[in-house]
Tab-separated table of C-alpha atoms and ligand atoms in Angstrom:
chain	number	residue	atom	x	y	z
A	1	UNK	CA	32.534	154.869	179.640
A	2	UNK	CA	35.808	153.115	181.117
A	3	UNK	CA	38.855	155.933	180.188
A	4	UNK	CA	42.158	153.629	181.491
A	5	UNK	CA	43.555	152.154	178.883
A	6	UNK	CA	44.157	147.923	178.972
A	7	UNK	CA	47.239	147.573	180.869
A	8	UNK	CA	47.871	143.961	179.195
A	9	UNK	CA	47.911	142.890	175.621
A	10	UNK	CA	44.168	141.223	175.312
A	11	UNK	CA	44.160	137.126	174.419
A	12	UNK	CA	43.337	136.035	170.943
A	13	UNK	CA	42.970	133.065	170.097
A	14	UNK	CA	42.412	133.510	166.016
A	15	UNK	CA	40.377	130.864	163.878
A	16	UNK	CA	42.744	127.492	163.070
A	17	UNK	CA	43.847	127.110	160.670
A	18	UNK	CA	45.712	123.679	158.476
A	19	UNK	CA	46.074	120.194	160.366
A	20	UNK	CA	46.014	119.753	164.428
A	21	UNK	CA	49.961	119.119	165.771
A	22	UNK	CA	50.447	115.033	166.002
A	23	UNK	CA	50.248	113.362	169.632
A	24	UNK	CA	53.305	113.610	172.217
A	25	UNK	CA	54.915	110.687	172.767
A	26	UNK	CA	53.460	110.950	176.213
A	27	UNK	CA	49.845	111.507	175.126
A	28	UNK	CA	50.289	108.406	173.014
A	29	UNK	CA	51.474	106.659	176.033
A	30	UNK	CA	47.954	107.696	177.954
A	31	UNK	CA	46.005	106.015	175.111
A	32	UNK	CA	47.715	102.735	174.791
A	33	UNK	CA	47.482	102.559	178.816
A	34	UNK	CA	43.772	103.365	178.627
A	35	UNK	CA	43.407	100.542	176.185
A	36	UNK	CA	45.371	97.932	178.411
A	37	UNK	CA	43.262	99.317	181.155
A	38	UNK	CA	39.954	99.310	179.736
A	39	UNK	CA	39.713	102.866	181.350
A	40	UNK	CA	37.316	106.345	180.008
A	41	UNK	CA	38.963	109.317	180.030
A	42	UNK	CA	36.421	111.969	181.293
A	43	UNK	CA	37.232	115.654	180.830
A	44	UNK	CA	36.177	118.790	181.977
A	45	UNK	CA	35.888	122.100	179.601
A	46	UNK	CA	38.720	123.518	181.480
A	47	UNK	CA	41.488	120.758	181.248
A	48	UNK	CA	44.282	122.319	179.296
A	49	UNK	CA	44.419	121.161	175.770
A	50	UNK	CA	47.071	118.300	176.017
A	51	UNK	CA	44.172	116.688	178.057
A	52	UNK	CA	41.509	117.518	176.282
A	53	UNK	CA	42.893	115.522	173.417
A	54	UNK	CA	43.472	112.305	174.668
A	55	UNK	CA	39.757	112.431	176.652
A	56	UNK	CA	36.925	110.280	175.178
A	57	UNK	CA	34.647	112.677	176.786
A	58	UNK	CA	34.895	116.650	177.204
A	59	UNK	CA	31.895	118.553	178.435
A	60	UNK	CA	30.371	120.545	181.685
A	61	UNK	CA	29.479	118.886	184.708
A	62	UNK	CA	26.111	117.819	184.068
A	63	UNK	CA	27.132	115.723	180.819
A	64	UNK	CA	30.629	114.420	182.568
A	65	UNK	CA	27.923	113.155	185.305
A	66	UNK	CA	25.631	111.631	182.726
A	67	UNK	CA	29.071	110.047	180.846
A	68	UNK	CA	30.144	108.678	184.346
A	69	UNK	CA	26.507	107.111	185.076
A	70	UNK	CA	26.858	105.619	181.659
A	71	UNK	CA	30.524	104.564	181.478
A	72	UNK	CA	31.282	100.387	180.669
A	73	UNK	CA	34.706	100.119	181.541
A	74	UNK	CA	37.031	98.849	184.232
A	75	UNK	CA	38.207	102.693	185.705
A	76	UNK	CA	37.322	105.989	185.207
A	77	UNK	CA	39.932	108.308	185.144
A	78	UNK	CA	38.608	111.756	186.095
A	79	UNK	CA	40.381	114.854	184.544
A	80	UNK	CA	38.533	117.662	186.470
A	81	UNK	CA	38.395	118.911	190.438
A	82	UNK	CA	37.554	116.478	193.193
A	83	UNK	CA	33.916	116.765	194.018
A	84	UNK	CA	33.401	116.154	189.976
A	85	UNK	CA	35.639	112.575	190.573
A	86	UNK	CA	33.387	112.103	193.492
A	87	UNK	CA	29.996	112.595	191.988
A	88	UNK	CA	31.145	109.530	189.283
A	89	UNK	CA	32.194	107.423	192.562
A	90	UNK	CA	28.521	108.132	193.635
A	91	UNK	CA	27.128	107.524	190.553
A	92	UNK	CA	28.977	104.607	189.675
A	93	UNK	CA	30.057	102.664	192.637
A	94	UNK	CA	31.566	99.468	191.268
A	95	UNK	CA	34.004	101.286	189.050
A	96	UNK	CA	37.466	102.411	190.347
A	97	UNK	CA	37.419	106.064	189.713
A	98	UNK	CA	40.779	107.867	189.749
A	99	UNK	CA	41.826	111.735	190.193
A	100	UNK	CA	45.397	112.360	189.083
A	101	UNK	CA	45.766	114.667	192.016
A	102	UNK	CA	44.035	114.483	194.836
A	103	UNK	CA	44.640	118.021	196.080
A	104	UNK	CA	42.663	119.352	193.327
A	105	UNK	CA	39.775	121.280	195.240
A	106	UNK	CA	37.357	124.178	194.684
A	107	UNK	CA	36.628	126.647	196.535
A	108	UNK	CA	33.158	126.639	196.107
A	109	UNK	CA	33.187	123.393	198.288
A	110	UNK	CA	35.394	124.651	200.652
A	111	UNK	CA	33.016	127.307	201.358
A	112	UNK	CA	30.087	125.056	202.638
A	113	UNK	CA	31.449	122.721	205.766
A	114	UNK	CA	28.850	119.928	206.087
A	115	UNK	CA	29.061	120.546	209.846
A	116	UNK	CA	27.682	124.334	209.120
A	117	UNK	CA	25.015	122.857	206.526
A	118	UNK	CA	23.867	120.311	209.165
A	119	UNK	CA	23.443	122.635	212.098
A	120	UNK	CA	21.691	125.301	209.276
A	121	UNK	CA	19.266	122.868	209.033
A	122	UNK	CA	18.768	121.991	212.361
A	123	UNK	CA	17.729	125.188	213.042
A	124	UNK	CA	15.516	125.557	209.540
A	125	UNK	CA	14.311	122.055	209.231
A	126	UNK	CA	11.332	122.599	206.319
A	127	UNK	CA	14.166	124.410	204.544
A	128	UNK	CA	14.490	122.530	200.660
A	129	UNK	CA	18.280	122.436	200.044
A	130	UNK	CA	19.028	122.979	196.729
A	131	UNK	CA	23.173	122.181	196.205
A	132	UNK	CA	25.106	123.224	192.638
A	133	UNK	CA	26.843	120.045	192.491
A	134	UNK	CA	30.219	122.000	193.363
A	135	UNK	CA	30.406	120.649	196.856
A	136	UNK	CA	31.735	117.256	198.705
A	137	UNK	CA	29.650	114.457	199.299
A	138	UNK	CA	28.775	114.788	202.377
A	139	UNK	CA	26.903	118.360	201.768
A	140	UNK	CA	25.423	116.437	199.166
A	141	UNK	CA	24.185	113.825	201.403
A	142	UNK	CA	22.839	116.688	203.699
A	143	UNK	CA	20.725	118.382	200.572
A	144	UNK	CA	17.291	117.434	198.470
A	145	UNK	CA	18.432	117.848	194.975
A	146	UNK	CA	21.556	118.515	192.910
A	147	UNK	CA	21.903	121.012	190.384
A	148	UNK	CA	24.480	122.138	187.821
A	149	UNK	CA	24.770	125.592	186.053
A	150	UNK	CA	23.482	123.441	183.229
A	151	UNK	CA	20.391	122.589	184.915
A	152	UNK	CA	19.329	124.798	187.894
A	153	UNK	CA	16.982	126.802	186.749
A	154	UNK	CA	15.284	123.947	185.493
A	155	UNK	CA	15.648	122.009	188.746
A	156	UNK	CA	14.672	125.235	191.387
A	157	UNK	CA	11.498	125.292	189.124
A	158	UNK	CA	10.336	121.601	189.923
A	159	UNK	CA	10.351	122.907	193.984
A	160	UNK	CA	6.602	123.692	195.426
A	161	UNK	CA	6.216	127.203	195.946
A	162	UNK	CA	5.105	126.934	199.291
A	163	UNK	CA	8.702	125.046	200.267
A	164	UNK	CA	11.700	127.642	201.742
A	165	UNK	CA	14.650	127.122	199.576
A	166	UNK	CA	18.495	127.193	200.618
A	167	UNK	CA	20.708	127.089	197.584
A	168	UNK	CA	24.374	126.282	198.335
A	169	UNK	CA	27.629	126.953	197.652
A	170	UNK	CA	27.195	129.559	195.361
A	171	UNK	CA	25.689	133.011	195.785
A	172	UNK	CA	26.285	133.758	192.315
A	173	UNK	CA	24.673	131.088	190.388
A	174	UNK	CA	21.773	131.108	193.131
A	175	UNK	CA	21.315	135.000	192.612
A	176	UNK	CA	21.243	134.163	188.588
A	177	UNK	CA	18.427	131.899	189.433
A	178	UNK	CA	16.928	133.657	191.344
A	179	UNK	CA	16.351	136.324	188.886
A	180	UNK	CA	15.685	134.299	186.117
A	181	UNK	CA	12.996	132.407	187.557
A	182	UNK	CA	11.617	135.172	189.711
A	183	UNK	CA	12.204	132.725	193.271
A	184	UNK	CA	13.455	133.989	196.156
A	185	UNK	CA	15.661	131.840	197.720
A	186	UNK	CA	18.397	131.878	201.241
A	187	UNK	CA	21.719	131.759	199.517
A	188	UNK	CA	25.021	130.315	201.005
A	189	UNK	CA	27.428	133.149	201.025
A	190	UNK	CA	29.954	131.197	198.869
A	191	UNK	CA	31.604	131.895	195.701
A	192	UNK	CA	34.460	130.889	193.074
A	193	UNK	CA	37.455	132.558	194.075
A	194	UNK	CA	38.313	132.645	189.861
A	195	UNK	CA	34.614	133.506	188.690
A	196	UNK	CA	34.474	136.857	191.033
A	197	UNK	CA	37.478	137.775	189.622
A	198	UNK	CA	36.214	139.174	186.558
A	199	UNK	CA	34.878	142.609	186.438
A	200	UNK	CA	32.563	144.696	184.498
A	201	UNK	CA	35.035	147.406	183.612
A	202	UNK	CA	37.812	145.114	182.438
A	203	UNK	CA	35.293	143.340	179.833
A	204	UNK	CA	34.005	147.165	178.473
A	205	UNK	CA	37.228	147.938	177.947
A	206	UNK	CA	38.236	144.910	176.200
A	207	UNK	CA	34.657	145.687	174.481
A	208	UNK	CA	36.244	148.938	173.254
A	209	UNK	CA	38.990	147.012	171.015
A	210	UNK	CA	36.585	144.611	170.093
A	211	UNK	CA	32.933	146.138	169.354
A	212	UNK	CA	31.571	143.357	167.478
A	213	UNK	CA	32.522	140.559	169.930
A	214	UNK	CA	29.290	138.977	171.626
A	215	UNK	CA	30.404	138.013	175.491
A	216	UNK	CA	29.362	135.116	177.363
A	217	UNK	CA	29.235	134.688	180.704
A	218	UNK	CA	29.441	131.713	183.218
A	219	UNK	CA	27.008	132.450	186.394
A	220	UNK	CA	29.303	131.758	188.966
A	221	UNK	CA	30.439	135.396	187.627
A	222	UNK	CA	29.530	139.029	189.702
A	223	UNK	CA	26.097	140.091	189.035
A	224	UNK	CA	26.675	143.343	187.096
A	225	UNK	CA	29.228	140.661	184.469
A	226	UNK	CA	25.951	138.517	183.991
A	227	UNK	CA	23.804	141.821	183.594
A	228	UNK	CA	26.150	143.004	180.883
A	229	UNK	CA	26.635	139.443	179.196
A	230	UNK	CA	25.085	138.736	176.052
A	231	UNK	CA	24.294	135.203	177.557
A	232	UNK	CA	24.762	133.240	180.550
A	233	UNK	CA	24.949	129.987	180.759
A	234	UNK	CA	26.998	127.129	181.645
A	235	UNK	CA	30.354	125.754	179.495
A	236	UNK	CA	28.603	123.260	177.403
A	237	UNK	CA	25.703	125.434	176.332
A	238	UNK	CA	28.705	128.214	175.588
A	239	UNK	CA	29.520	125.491	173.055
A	240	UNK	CA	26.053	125.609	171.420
A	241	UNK	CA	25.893	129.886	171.764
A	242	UNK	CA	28.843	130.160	170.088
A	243	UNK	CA	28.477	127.675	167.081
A	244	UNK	CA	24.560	129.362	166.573
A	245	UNK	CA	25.326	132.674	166.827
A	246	UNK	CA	26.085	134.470	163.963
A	247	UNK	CA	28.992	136.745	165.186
A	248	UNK	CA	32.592	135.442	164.865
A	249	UNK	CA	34.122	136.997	167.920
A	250	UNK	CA	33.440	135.877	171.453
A	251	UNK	CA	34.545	137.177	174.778
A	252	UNK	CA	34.796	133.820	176.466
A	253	UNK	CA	33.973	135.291	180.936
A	254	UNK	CA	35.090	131.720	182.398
A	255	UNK	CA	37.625	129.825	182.533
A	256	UNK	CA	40.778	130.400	180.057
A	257	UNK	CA	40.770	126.068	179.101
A	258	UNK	CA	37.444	126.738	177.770
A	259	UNK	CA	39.178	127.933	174.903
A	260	UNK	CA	40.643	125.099	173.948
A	261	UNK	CA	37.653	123.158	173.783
A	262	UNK	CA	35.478	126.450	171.589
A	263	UNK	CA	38.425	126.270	169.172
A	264	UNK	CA	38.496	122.365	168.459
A	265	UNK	CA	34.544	122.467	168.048
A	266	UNK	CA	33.952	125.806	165.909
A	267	UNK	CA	37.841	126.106	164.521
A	268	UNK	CA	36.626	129.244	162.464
A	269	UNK	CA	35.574	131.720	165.105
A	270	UNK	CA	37.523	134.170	167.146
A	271	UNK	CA	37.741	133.575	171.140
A	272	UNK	CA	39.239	136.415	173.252
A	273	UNK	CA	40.135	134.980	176.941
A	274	UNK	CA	37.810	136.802	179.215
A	275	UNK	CA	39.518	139.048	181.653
A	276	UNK	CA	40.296	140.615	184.901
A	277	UNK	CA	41.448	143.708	186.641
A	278	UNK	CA	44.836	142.615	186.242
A	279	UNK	CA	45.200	139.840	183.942
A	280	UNK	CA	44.486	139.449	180.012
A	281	UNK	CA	43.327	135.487	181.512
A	282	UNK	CA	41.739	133.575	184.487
A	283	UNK	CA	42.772	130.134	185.393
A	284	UNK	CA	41.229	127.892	188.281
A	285	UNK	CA	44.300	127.104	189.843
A	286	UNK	CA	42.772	123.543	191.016
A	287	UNK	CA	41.858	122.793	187.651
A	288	UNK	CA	45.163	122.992	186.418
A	289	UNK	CA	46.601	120.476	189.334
A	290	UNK	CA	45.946	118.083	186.946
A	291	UNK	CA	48.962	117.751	184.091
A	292	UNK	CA	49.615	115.679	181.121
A	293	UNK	CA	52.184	113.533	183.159
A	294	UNK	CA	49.839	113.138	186.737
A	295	UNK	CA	47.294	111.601	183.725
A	296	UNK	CA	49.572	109.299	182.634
A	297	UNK	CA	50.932	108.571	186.168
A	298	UNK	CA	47.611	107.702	187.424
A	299	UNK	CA	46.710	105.240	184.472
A	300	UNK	CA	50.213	103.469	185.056
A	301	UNK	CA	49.585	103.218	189.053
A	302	UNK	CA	45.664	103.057	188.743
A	303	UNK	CA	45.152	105.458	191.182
A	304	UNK	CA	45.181	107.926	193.438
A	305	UNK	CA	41.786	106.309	193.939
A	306	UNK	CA	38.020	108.244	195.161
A	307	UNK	CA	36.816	106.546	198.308
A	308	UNK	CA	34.093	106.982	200.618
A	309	UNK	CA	32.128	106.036	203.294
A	310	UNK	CA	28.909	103.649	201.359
A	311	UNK	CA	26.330	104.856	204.060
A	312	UNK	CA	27.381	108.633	203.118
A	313	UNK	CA	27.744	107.745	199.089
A	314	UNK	CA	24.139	106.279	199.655
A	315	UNK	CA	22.665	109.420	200.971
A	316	UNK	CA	24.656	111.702	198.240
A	317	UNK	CA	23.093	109.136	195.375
A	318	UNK	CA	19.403	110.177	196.089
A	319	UNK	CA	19.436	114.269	195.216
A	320	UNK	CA	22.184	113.435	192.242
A	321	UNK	CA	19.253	111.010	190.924
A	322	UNK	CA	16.713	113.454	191.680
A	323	UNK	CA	18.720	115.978	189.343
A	324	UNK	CA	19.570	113.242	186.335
A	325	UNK	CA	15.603	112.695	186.527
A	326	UNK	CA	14.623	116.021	187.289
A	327	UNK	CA	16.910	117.169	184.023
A	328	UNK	CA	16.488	114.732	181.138
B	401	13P	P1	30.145	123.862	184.264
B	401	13P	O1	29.313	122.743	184.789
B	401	13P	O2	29.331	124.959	183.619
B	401	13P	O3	31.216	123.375	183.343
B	401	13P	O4	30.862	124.579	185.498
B	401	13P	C1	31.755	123.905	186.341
B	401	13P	C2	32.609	124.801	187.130
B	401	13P	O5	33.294	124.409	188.034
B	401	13P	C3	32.584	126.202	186.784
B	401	13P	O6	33.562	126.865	187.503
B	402	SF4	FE1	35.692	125.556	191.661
B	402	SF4	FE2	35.857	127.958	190.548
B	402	SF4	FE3	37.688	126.143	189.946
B	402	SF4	FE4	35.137	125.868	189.029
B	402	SF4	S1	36.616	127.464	188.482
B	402	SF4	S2	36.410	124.261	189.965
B	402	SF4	S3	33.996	126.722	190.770
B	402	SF4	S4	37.328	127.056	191.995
């Protein structure tokens, strides 16, 4: 039983009440530029609320991939990390698709060079790459199928069991499948640099203050978070846990935007902000690259723009396929 006491003041975020605040001048700006544009406004979970709002589609990365494949318009303007913008660019090649900044990574992709992946499989060439869709194309063009933390343990199970497995970026969510499905697989020793941060002992004694709160985990969290979880799974199906469930409190382990997105879908539950050692929240610092004014920027300049090489976006299009196949 933890004995330190919180040394932060836990985050609530209490059920809403009344009528959501009207638009900002600026967020009305975005939507009469994505009319004149004919652009879709695609969202991840973790975009921070002013974003979220003006978005015709919020959701995890395997929906934003399916909304991207399906998307009629004349740009795409992507309000998530790069490799998400990228995957639409593969997916949907004749639309411009737009990031309003660039420089928004993730770590998980920085932690599997191509070059390294390539010269791995020189050396292991039966090895079945399995890559979580948090890594650059051209790891993607180097790997057999896609996965998301929506999908993968559905997609690891379609694999022969007589085929090796490697399952990049992330040791995490490969351990988590690992487990589930009883496969053992190599694992790329990658991880989220904002996922790890959360620890077992800060959640038991946030538990302590709040005994009837069911906790959900993401699985790019530590192993003995997921052990302790009442349920792992991946943002969207957080959405579904939480609306199901019958308790009213949730400690929400991922990403503090989450939030916003559990409050405007169940608006009469409690979410605490999971957190860390040190902090009463956790935000991806990449995620949040992307502000309210960069949005409307980038519809005004149409751009900064996702480009690629086509032979590479080619070979990066076959395992993303695989996975929308694999995982309708
Ligand atoms: P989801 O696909 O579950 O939203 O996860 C994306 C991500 O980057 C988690 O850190
Ligand atoms: Fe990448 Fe982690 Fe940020 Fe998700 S939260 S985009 S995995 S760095």
């Amino acid at each position: 039983m933890p004995t330190a006491p919180l040394n932060y003041e836990p985050m609530v975020f209490a059920p809403r009440t009344g009528e959501a605040a009207p638009l900002s001048a600026i967020q009305e700006e975005i939507l009469a530029l994505k009319k004149e544009r004919n652009a879709v406004i695609l969202a991840h979970n973790y975009q921070i609320e002013a974003i979220q709002r003006v978005a015709d589609y919020v959701g995890d990365s395997l929906g934003l991939a399916y909304r991207a494949e399906e998307a009629d318009c004349d740009a795409i303007v992507f309000c998530g990390v790069h490799f998400m913008a990228e995957t639409a660019k593969i997916i949907n090649p004749q639309t411009p698709v737009y990031l309003p900044d660039l420089e928004a990574g993730c770590s998980l992709s920085d932690s599997c060079p191509a070059e390294k992946l390539a010269a791995y499989k020189e050396a292991h060439p039966d090895t079945y790459v399995v890559a979580y869709i948090n890594c650059s194309a051209a790891v993607k063009a180097l790997s057999d199928v896609i996965c998301t933390s929506g999908n993968a343990t559905k997609i690891v199970e379609r694999i022969p069991a007589d085929r090796e497995i490697l399952f990049v970026p992330d040791q995490n969510l490969g351990q988590w499948v690992s487990k589930e499905i009883g496969r053992t697989m190599q694992l790329w020793p990658g991880s989220c640099y904002a996922h790890v941060l959360f620890t077992q002992q800060a959640i038991e004694r946030l538990k302590l203050k709040f005994p009837d709160a069911k906790v959900v985990a993401h699985p790019e969290c530590i192993e003995t978070v997921r052990d302790n979880a009442d349920v792992v799974c991946s943002t969207e199906k957080m959405v579904h846990y939480c609306r199901d469930d019958a308790a009213n409190q949730f400690i929400v382990i991922t990403e503090t935007g989450m939030i916003h997105r559990l409050q405007s879908e169940i608006p009469d539950k409690t979410f605490i902000a999971g957190p860390t050692d040190t902090c009463a929240c956790n935000e991806c610092r990449y995620m949040k690259m992307n502000t309210i004014e960069k949005l409307r920027d980038c519809l005004r300049d149409q751009g900064p723009a996702i480009e690629m090489p086509e032979n590479v976006r080619q070979k990066a299009y076959a395992p993303i396929k695989r996975m929308l196949e694999w995982s309708k």
